[in-house]
Coordinates of C-alpha atoms in Angstrom, one line a residue:
X1 CA 0.0 -0.3 0.0
X2 CA 2.9 2.4 0.8
X3 CA 4.4 1.4 -2.8
X4 CA 1.2 2.4 -4.4
X5 CA 0.8 5.7 -2.3
X6 CA 4.4 6.8 -3.5
X7 CA 3.6 6.1 -7.1
X8 CA 0.2 8.0 -6.9
X9 CA 1.9 11.0 -5.2
X10 CA 4.7 11.1 -7.6
X11 CA 2.4 10.9 -10.5
X12 CA 0.5 13.9 -9.0
X13 CA 3.7 15.9 -8.5
X14 CA 4.6 15.5 -12.3
X15 CA 1.2 16.8 -13.2
X16 CA 1.8 19.8 -10.8
X17 CA 4.8 20.5 -12.3
X18 CA 4.7 19.8 -16.2
X19 CA 0.9 20.1 -17.1
X20 CA 0.2 23.8 -16.1
X21 CA 3.4 24.7 -18.3
X22 CA 2.4 22.2 -21.2
X23 CA -1.0 24.2 -21.3
X24 CA 0.2 27.3 -21.1
X25 CA -2.6 29.8 -21.5
X26 CA -1.6 32.7 -23.8
X27 CA -4.6 34.7 -24.7
X28 CA -4.7 37.6 -27.4
X29 CA -4.0 40.6 -25.2
X30 CA -1.7 39.4 -22.5
X31 CA 1.5 41.4 -21.7
X32 CA 4.8 39.9 -21.6
X33 CA 8.5 40.8 -21.2
X34 CA 11.1 39.3 -23.3
X35 CA 14.9 40.0 -23.9
X36 CA 15.9 41.2 -27.1
X37 CA 19.4 41.4 -28.6
X38 CA 20.6 44.9 -28.4
X39 CA 23.1 44.3 -31.6
X40 CA 19.7 44.1 -33.7
X41 CA 17.0 46.9 -31.8
X42 CA 16.8 50.0 -33.1
X43 CA 17.4 51.6 -29.8
X44 CA 19.7 49.2 -28.3
X45 CA 17.0 48.0 -25.7
X46 CA 17.7 44.8 -23.9
X47 CA 14.1 44.0 -23.0
X48 CA 10.7 45.2 -24.3
X49 CA 7.2 44.9 -23.3
X50 CA 5.0 43.1 -25.7
X51 CA 1.5 41.9 -26.3
X52 CA 0.0 39.0 -27.9
X53 CA -2.3 40.2 -30.8
X54 CA -2.9 36.8 -32.8
X55 CA -2.5 33.1 -32.5
X56 CA -2.2 30.3 -35.1
X57 CA -2.3 26.7 -34.6
X58 CA 1.9 26.6 -34.7
X59 CA 2.8 30.0 -33.6
X60 CA 2.0 33.2 -31.1
X61 CA 2.1 36.7 -32.4
X62 CA 3.7 39.5 -30.1
X63 CA 4.3 43.2 -31.6
X64 CA 6.6 45.7 -29.2
X65 CA 4.0 47.9 -27.1
X66 CA 6.2 51.2 -27.5
X67 CA 5.7 50.7 -31.6
X68 CA 1.8 49.0 -30.9
X69 CA 1.0 52.2 -28.8
X70 CA 1.9 54.5 -31.7
X71 CA -0.8 53.0 -34.2
X72 CA -4.6 53.8 -34.4
X73 CA -7.2 51.4 -34.0
X74 CA -7.5 50.9 -37.7
X75 CA -3.9 50.6 -38.4
X76 CA -4.2 47.6 -35.6
X77 CA -6.8 46.0 -37.0
X78 CA -4.9 45.8 -40.7
X79 CA -1.9 44.7 -39.0
X80 CA -3.7 41.8 -37.3
X81 CA -5.3 40.6 -40.6
X82 CA -1.6 40.6 -42.0
X83 CA -0.4 38.5 -39.4
X84 CA -3.4 36.6 -39.3
X85 CA -2.7 35.6 -43.0
X86 CA 1.0 35.1 -41.7
X87 CA 0.1 32.6 -39.1
X88 CA -2.1 30.4 -41.6
X89 CA 1.2 30.3 -44.3
X90 CA 3.4 29.3 -41.3
X91 CA 0.8 26.5 -39.9
X92 CA 0.2 25.2 -43.6
X93 CA 3.4 25.6 -45.5
X94 CA 6.6 27.1 -43.5
X95 CA 6.1 24.8 -40.5
X96 CA 5.0 21.9 -42.3
X97 CA 7.4 21.6 -44.9
X98 CA 10.4 22.5 -43.6
X99 CA 9.9 20.3 -40.4
X100 CA 9.0 17.2 -42.6
X101 CA 12.4 18.0 -44.5
X102 CA 15.0 18.7 -41.7
X103 CA 13.2 17.5 -38.8
X104 CA 11.5 19.8 -36.2
X105 CA 12.6 22.6 -33.5
X106 CA 12.8 21.5 -29.9
X107 CA 9.3 20.1 -29.7
X108 CA 7.9 20.6 -27.2
X109 CA 10.7 22.4 -26.0
X110 CA 11.8 24.2 -23.1
X111 CA 8.4 25.9 -22.4
X112 CA 6.7 22.7 -23.0
X113 CA 4.6 24.2 -25.5
X114 CA 4.3 23.1 -29.2
X115 CA 3.8 26.6 -30.6
X116 CA 6.7 29.2 -31.6
X117 CA 6.7 32.5 -30.3
X118 CA 7.4 35.2 -32.8
X119 CA 8.1 38.5 -31.8
X120 CA 7.8 41.6 -34.0
X121 CA 10.1 44.5 -32.8
X122 CA 11.4 47.5 -34.4
X123 CA 15.1 46.8 -35.6
X124 CA 18.0 48.2 -37.4
X125 CA 17.9 49.0 -41.3
X126 CA 18.0 46.0 -43.3
X127 CA 17.8 43.6 -40.6
X128 CA 15.1 41.1 -41.1
X129 CA 15.2 39.3 -38.2
X130 CA 17.3 36.7 -36.0
X131 CA 16.9 33.8 -33.1
X132 CA 18.7 33.7 -29.9
X133 CA 20.4 30.5 -29.2
X134 CA 20.0 31.2 -25.2
X135 CA 16.3 31.0 -25.3
X136 CA 16.7 27.2 -25.9
X137 CA 17.9 27.0 -22.3
X138 CA 16.6 27.3 -18.8
X139 CA 17.2 30.7 -16.8
X140 CA 19.5 28.7 -14.4
X141 CA 21.8 28.4 -17.5
X142 CA 21.6 31.5 -18.8
X143 CA 19.4 34.4 -16.6
X144 CA 18.8 36.4 -19.9
X145 CA 16.8 33.4 -21.7
X146 CA 13.1 33.8 -22.7
X147 CA 12.4 30.1 -22.4
X148 CA 10.8 29.6 -25.3
X149 CA 11.3 28.6 -29.2
X150 CA 11.3 31.8 -30.2
X151 CA 11.9 33.8 -33.7
X152 CA 12.2 37.8 -33.7
X153 CA 11.5 39.8 -37.0
X154 CA 11.6 43.3 -38.0
X155 CA 8.3 44.9 -37.5
X156 CA 8.9 47.4 -40.4
X157 CA 8.9 44.4 -43.0
X158 CA 5.2 43.3 -41.8
X159 CA 3.8 44.4 -44.9
X160 CA 6.5 43.7 -47.3
X161 CA 5.5 40.8 -49.7
X162 CA 8.6 39.0 -48.6
X163 CA 8.1 38.6 -45.0
X164 CA 6.7 35.0 -45.2
X165 CA 10.4 34.2 -46.7
X166 CA 12.1 36.3 -44.1
X167 CA 9.9 34.1 -41.3
X168 CA 10.9 30.9 -43.3
X169 CA 14.5 31.7 -42.9
X170 CA 14.6 32.5 -38.9
X171 CA 12.1 29.3 -38.5
X172 CA 15.4 27.3 -40.3
X173 CA 17.5 28.6 -37.9
X174 CA 15.3 27.3 -35.0
X175 CA 15.2 24.1 -36.7
X176 CA 19.3 23.6 -37.0
X177 CA 19.5 25.0 -33.1
X178 CA 17.5 21.9 -32.2
X179 CA 19.4 19.6 -34.7
X180 CA 22.6 20.7 -34.0
X181 CA 23.1 22.5 -30.4
X182 CA 20.3 20.4 -28.5
X183 CA 20.3 17.1 -30.2
X184 CA 23.9 16.7 -31.2
X185 CA 26.0 19.2 -28.8
X186 CA 27.6 20.9 -31.5
X187 CA 26.9 24.6 -33.2
X188 CA 26.8 25.0 -37.0
X189 CA 29.2 27.3 -38.4
X190 CA 27.7 30.8 -38.9
X191 CA 27.8 30.4 -43.0
X192 CA 26.3 27.3 -43.4
X193 CA 23.7 27.9 -41.0
X194 CA 22.8 30.7 -42.9
X195 CA 23.0 28.7 -46.4
X196 CA 20.6 26.2 -45.2
X197 CA 18.0 29.1 -44.2
X198 CA 18.7 30.7 -47.6
X199 CA 17.8 27.5 -49.4
X200 CA 14.4 26.9 -47.0
X201 CA 13.0 29.8 -49.1
X202 CA 13.2 28.2 -52.3
X203 CA 12.3 24.7 -50.8
X204 CA 8.8 26.3 -50.2
X205 CA 8.4 27.9 -53.3
X206 CA 8.8 31.5 -52.5
X207 CA 11.4 32.4 -55.1
X208 CA 10.1 33.3 -58.9
X209 CA 11.7 35.0 -62.0
X210 CA 10.7 38.6 -60.8
X211 CA 13.6 41.3 -59.9
X212 CA 11.9 41.5 -56.6
X213 CA 12.3 38.0 -55.5
X214 CA 14.3 36.8 -52.4
X215 CA 16.8 35.1 -54.5
X216 CA 17.1 37.4 -57.2
X217 CA 18.5 40.0 -54.5
X218 CA 21.0 37.3 -53.6
X219 CA 21.8 37.0 -57.3
X220 CA 22.5 40.7 -57.3
X221 CA 24.5 40.6 -54.3
X222 CA 27.0 38.0 -55.3
X223 CA 27.4 39.8 -58.8
X224 CA 28.4 42.9 -56.8
X225 CA 30.5 41.4 -54.4
X226 CA 31.8 38.1 -56.3
X227 CA 34.8 37.7 -54.5
X228 CA 33.6 37.7 -51.0
X229 CA 34.8 34.5 -49.0
X230 CA 32.2 31.5 -48.7
X231 CA 33.4 30.5 -45.4
X232 CA 34.1 33.8 -43.3
X233 CA 31.3 35.3 -42.2
X234 CA 31.5 39.3 -41.7
X235 CA 27.8 39.9 -40.9
X236 CA 27.5 41.9 -44.1
X237 CA 25.0 41.8 -47.0
X238 CA 27.8 40.2 -49.4
X239 CA 28.0 37.2 -47.1
X240 CA 24.5 36.2 -47.9
X241 CA 24.9 36.9 -51.5
X242 CA 27.9 34.0 -52.0
X243 CA 26.1 31.3 -49.8
X244 CA 22.9 31.7 -51.1
X245 CA 24.2 31.0 -54.9
X246 CA 26.4 28.5 -53.6
X247 CA 24.0 26.4 -51.8
X248 CA 21.6 26.5 -54.6
X249 CA 24.6 25.0 -56.7
X250 CA 24.9 22.4 -54.3
X251 CA 21.5 21.1 -53.9
X252 CA 21.3 21.3 -57.7
X253 CA 24.3 18.9 -58.3
X254 CA 23.6 16.5 -55.0
X255 CA 20.0 17.0 -54.1
X256 CA 18.4 17.9 -50.7
X257 CA 20.2 15.2 -48.9
X258 CA 23.4 17.1 -49.1
X259 CA 21.7 19.5 -46.8
X260 CA 19.7 17.2 -44.8
X261 CA 22.8 14.6 -44.0
X262 CA 25.2 17.5 -43.0
X263 CA 22.4 18.8 -40.6
X264 CA 21.8 15.5 -39.1
X265 CA 25.8 14.8 -38.7
X266 CA 27.8 15.2 -35.7
X267 CA 30.4 17.6 -37.8
X268 CA 29.8 20.9 -38.9
X269 CA 30.7 23.3 -41.5
X270 CA 33.1 22.0 -44.7
X271 CA 33.3 18.6 -42.7
X272 CA 29.7 17.8 -42.5
X273 CA 29.4 18.8 -46.2
X274 CA 32.5 16.9 -47.3
X275 CA 30.6 14.1 -45.4
X276 CA 27.3 14.1 -47.1
X277 CA 28.8 14.9 -50.7
X278 CA 31.3 12.0 -50.7
X279 CA 28.3 10.0 -49.1
X280 CA 26.1 11.0 -52.5
X281 CA 28.8 10.9 -54.5
X282 CA 32.2 8.9 -53.9
X283 CA 34.3 10.6 -56.4
X284 CA 33.5 14.2 -55.1
X285 CA 34.2 16.3 -52.4
X286 CA 33.8 19.9 -51.0
X287 CA 36.9 21.0 -52.9
X288 CA 35.8 19.6 -56.0
X289 CA 32.2 21.0 -55.5
X290 CA 33.6 24.4 -54.6
X291 CA 35.8 24.4 -58.0
X292 CA 32.9 23.4 -60.1
X293 CA 30.9 26.2 -58.6
X294 CA 33.0 28.7 -59.6
X295 CA 33.3 27.4 -63.2
X296 CA 29.5 27.2 -63.2
X297 CA 29.3 30.7 -61.9
X298 CA 30.6 32.1 -64.9
X299 CA 29.3 29.7 -67.7
X300 CA 26.2 28.6 -66.5
X301 CA 26.0 25.7 -69.4
X302 CA 24.9 22.3 -69.0
X303 CA 26.2 21.6 -72.8
X304 CA 29.3 21.6 -71.5
X305 CA 28.6 19.6 -68.2
X306 CA 25.8 19.5 -65.8
X307 CA 28.4 20.2 -63.1
X308 CA 29.1 23.7 -64.9
X309 CA 25.5 25.0 -64.8
X310 CA 22.7 25.9 -62.1
X311 CA 19.8 23.7 -62.8
X312 CA 17.0 25.7 -60.6
X313 CA 15.4 27.6 -63.1
X314 CA 15.3 30.8 -61.3
X315 CA 19.0 31.0 -62.0
X316 CA 19.2 29.7 -65.6
X317 CA 20.6 33.5 -66.9
X318 CA 22.9 33.9 -64.0
X319 CA 26.3 34.8 -64.7
X320 CA 29.5 36.3 -62.6
X321 CA 31.2 39.2 -64.2
X322 CA 35.0 38.9 -64.7
X323 CA 37.8 41.2 -64.6
X324 CA 38.7 42.4 -67.8
X325 CA 42.8 42.5 -68.9
X326 CA 43.6 43.7 -72.1
X327 CA 46.8 43.1 -74.0
X328 CA 47.7 45.2 -77.1
X329 CA 46.7 44.0 -80.5
X330 CA 50.2 45.0 -81.8
X331 CA 54.1 44.2 -81.0
X332 CA 54.9 42.0 -77.9
X333 CA 53.5 43.1 -74.6
X334 CA 53.6 41.7 -71.0
X335 CA 50.9 42.4 -68.7
X336 CA 51.1 41.5 -64.5
X337 CA 48.6 41.2 -62.0
X338 CA 49.0 40.7 -58.0
X339 CA 46.0 39.7 -56.3
X340 CA 44.9 38.5 -52.9
X341 CA 42.2 36.1 -51.6
X342 CA 40.6 34.8 -48.8
X343 CA 39.9 31.1 -48.1
X344 CA 36.9 29.8 -50.4
X345 CA 36.8 33.0 -52.9
X346 CA 37.6 33.0 -56.3
X347 CA 38.4 35.5 -58.6
X348 CA 37.5 35.4 -62.5
X349 CA 40.6 36.9 -64.5
X350 CA 39.6 37.5 -68.5
X351 CA 42.6 38.0 -70.6
X352 CA 41.8 39.1 -74.5
X353 CA 43.9 41.1 -77.1
X354 CA 47.7 40.4 -77.9
X355 CA 49.0 39.3 -81.1
X356 CA 50.7 35.9 -82.1
X357 CA 50.9 33.6 -79.1
X358 CA 49.6 34.1 -75.5
X359 CA 51.6 32.8 -72.6
X360 CA 50.1 33.2 -68.9
X361 CA 51.9 32.3 -65.9
X362 CA 50.0 31.7 -62.7
X363 CA 52.1 32.1 -59.2
X364 CA 51.2 30.7 -55.9
X365 CA 52.9 33.1 -53.8
X366 CA 51.7 31.8 -50.5
X367 CA 51.3 28.9 -48.1
X368 CA 47.6 28.4 -49.4
X369 CA 46.3 26.0 -52.0
X370 CA 45.0 27.2 -55.2
X371 CA 42.8 25.8 -57.8
X372 CA 43.1 26.9 -61.2
X373 CA 40.5 26.0 -63.9
X374 CA 40.5 28.1 -66.9
X375 CA 37.9 28.8 -69.7
X376 CA 39.1 29.0 -73.3
X377 CA 36.1 31.0 -75.4
X378 CA 36.8 29.9 -78.7
X379 CA 36.0 32.8 -81.8
X380 CA 33.2 30.8 -82.5
X381 CA 31.4 31.1 -79.6
X382 CA 31.9 27.8 -78.0
X383 CA 34.1 27.3 -74.8
X384 CA 36.4 24.7 -73.3
X385 CA 37.1 24.0 -69.7
X386 CA 40.6 22.9 -68.6
X387 CA 42.7 22.9 -65.5
X388 CA 46.1 24.4 -64.7
X389 CA 48.5 22.1 -63.4
X390 CA 50.4 23.5 -60.4
X391 CA 54.2 22.2 -60.4
X392 CA 56.4 21.7 -57.2
X393 CA 57.4 25.4 -57.2
X394 CA 53.7 26.6 -57.1
X395 CA 53.7 27.3 -60.8
X396 CA 51.6 26.9 -63.7
X397 CA 52.3 27.6 -67.3
X398 CA 49.6 27.9 -70.3
X399 CA 50.5 28.9 -73.8
X400 CA 47.8 29.7 -76.4
X401 CA 49.1 29.9 -79.6
X402 CA 47.7 32.4 -82.3
X403 CA 45.6 34.5 -80.1
X404 CA 42.4 35.7 -81.8
X405 CA 42.7 33.2 -84.6
X406 CA 40.6 30.3 -83.1
X407 CA 40.8 31.4 -79.1
X408 CA 39.8 35.1 -78.7
X409 CA 40.0 34.6 -74.7
X410 CA 41.1 33.0 -71.6
X411 CA 39.3 33.3 -68.7
X412 CA 41.7 32.1 -65.5
X413 CA 39.5 31.3 -62.2
X414 CA 42.0 31.0 -59.1
X415 CA 40.1 30.0 -56.0
X416 CA 41.9 29.7 -52.6
X417 CA 40.7 26.2 -50.7
X418 CA 41.9 25.4 -47.3
X419 CA 39.5 23.1 -45.7
X420 CA 40.3 25.3 -42.1
X421 CA 37.3 27.3 -41.8
X422 CA 38.8 29.4 -39.4
X423 CA 41.3 30.6 -41.9
X424 CA 41.0 34.4 -42.1
X425 CA 44.2 35.7 -43.8
X426 CA 45.0 36.8 -47.4
X427 CA 46.6 35.0 -49.3
X428 CA 48.4 36.2 -52.6
X429 CA 48.8 35.3 -56.0
X430 CA 50.4 36.8 -59.2
X431 CA 49.5 36.3 -63.3
X432 CA 51.5 37.4 -66.0
X433 CA 50.1 37.3 -69.5
X434 CA 52.5 38.2 -72.3
X435 CA 51.9 37.7 -76.1
X436 CA 55.0 37.1 -78.3
X437 CA 55.9 35.7 -81.7
X438 CA 57.7 32.5 -81.8
X439 CA 59.7 32.0 -85.3
X440 CA 60.1 28.4 -84.4
X441 CA 56.2 27.8 -84.9
X442 CA 55.2 25.8 -87.9
X443 CA 54.3 28.5 -90.5
X444 CA 51.3 26.9 -92.0
X445 CA 49.8 26.6 -88.3
X446 CA 50.9 30.0 -86.8
X447 CA 52.0 32.3 -89.6
X448 CA 49.7 35.0 -91.2
X449 CA 50.9 34.7 -95.2
X450 CA 49.1 37.9 -95.8
X451 CA 51.9 40.4 -96.5
X452 CA 49.6 43.4 -95.3
X453 CA 48.7 41.8 -92.1
X454 CA 52.2 40.9 -91.2
X455 CA 53.5 44.4 -91.8
X456 CA 50.4 45.7 -89.9
X457 CA 51.3 43.8 -86.7
X458 CA 54.3 46.1 -85.9
X459 CA 52.4 49.8 -86.6
X460 CA 53.3 52.1 -84.0
X461 CA 50.8 54.6 -82.4
X462 CA 51.3 57.4 -80.3
X463 CA 49.9 56.0 -77.3
X464 CA 50.3 52.6 -75.3
X465 CA 47.9 50.6 -72.7
X466 CA 49.4 48.1 -71.0
X467 CA 47.5 48.1 -67.8
X468 CA 44.5 45.9 -67.1
X469 CA 41.0 47.2 -67.9
X470 CA 39.9 47.2 -64.3
X471 CA 42.6 49.6 -63.3
X472 CA 41.9 52.2 -66.0
X473 CA 40.3 55.2 -66.1
X474 CA 37.7 56.5 -68.5
X475 CA 40.0 58.3 -70.5
X476 CA 42.6 54.9 -70.8
X477 CA 39.4 52.8 -71.7
X478 CA 38.6 55.2 -74.6
X479 CA 42.5 54.9 -75.8
X480 CA 42.0 50.9 -75.9
X481 CA 38.9 51.3 -77.8
X482 CA 40.6 53.6 -79.9
X483 CA 43.3 51.4 -80.6
X484 CA 41.4 48.3 -81.1
X485 CA 39.3 49.9 -83.8
X486 CA 42.6 51.7 -85.6
X487 CA 44.3 48.2 -85.6
X488 CA 41.4 46.3 -86.7
X489 CA 40.8 48.8 -89.8
X490 CA 44.4 48.7 -90.8
X491 CA 44.3 44.9 -90.9
X492 CA 41.0 45.1 -92.7
X493 CA 39.4 42.9 -90.0
X494 CA 36.0 42.9 -88.0
X495 CA 35.8 42.7 -84.0
X496 CA 34.0 39.0 -83.0
X497 CA 31.0 39.7 -81.4
X498 CA 32.2 36.9 -79.0
X499 CA 35.2 39.0 -77.6
X500 CA 32.8 41.5 -75.8
X501 CA 31.1 38.7 -73.9

């Protein structure tokens, strides 16, 4: 009898402890104080008071009182209607799809409640939202915890058509917090955490081919900042460009398992993706995927190889821009470049112009490991992809005979690849491009027998242009164009359209 009494007492104690929490009554109009991240708030506050204004099956929606009290009743009703619609979208699409693919957030979580708390408050300009890892832990562990599965969104975006995309992005972070930190005791590296959240928007079907879509914004960011490091997170908008475009490429090539398998791994960052990629395609790894990504970012042409293109219809027209390096069309010439790269970033260096044979020498001037594919763009508009062999002296050399006869330009794509994600240093390389005439080459293949053209190749003009185009001012660029036109007229030639692309 005493044992039965003890068991009954234990069950009653559990009910007293857990049942009230599990059935927490969050009624519309309820007031609640929340800790917030001062790094994102517009006023650097650390705590705000908010009102619960709407519920859905999967979420509570709170609004900052300071912001809410400045609105008229008519404005409030309009906002509440927007939140009702957002709540339905969260329940039926965002929550349902993302949890079915990636697994759930902490459920029922630290607050023993099956709903996610969404707090809308004023944030700094261009801030869309965030989560706080500390909220997933008891106050006894961190006194600043709100002890909820919680998302923070910028109220200024409430009527933005992309608001559901912002919510999906942040909810993916909440899933990652549970799948990595709480379940496996590891913290995902920021860049990969953000990358998965970026792809969540596409998975839900929110991206389209309009200029205002979420992904279209990321395309522009990457094109404007194409040499930004994939793995070094500087908390800038540029970081989102490269992570978003790269993760879309990765899923195009290896499918969703590359994201889900790496999420459920005890590894993080590059190591987790290496594990996922080799599990799907044993002949590949993270480095080969990144190298192919740099090629696809320029070519985006599935006819050359499925590895050299984006299969997502929203990225079918995506192309990164190259640095243009121009050699004079007459006489022998030399051009020297010295550049720096950070880990898992790339440059697209295009070399065109010159006469005779084009020689390009790449030199790794650091302790870093470089991968250097290159693209030969032919006069007929076709392209060929090859890889520069780097010898023991960290040097690679390429010679293109009769430049402008068959090959109109060469695009070198050096990328730095060190699997230590913590490396933030700059690593240097140099490229020397020179055009020259080799009299020892078979005249049938390499010498133009037209006497007029042979004489024209040595014409002296009253100006020179011996620096890369990206380093020239407006006047110098005009000189390059003028020189090009004069040489072509004197040689009786026309400029191939492919030289302009």
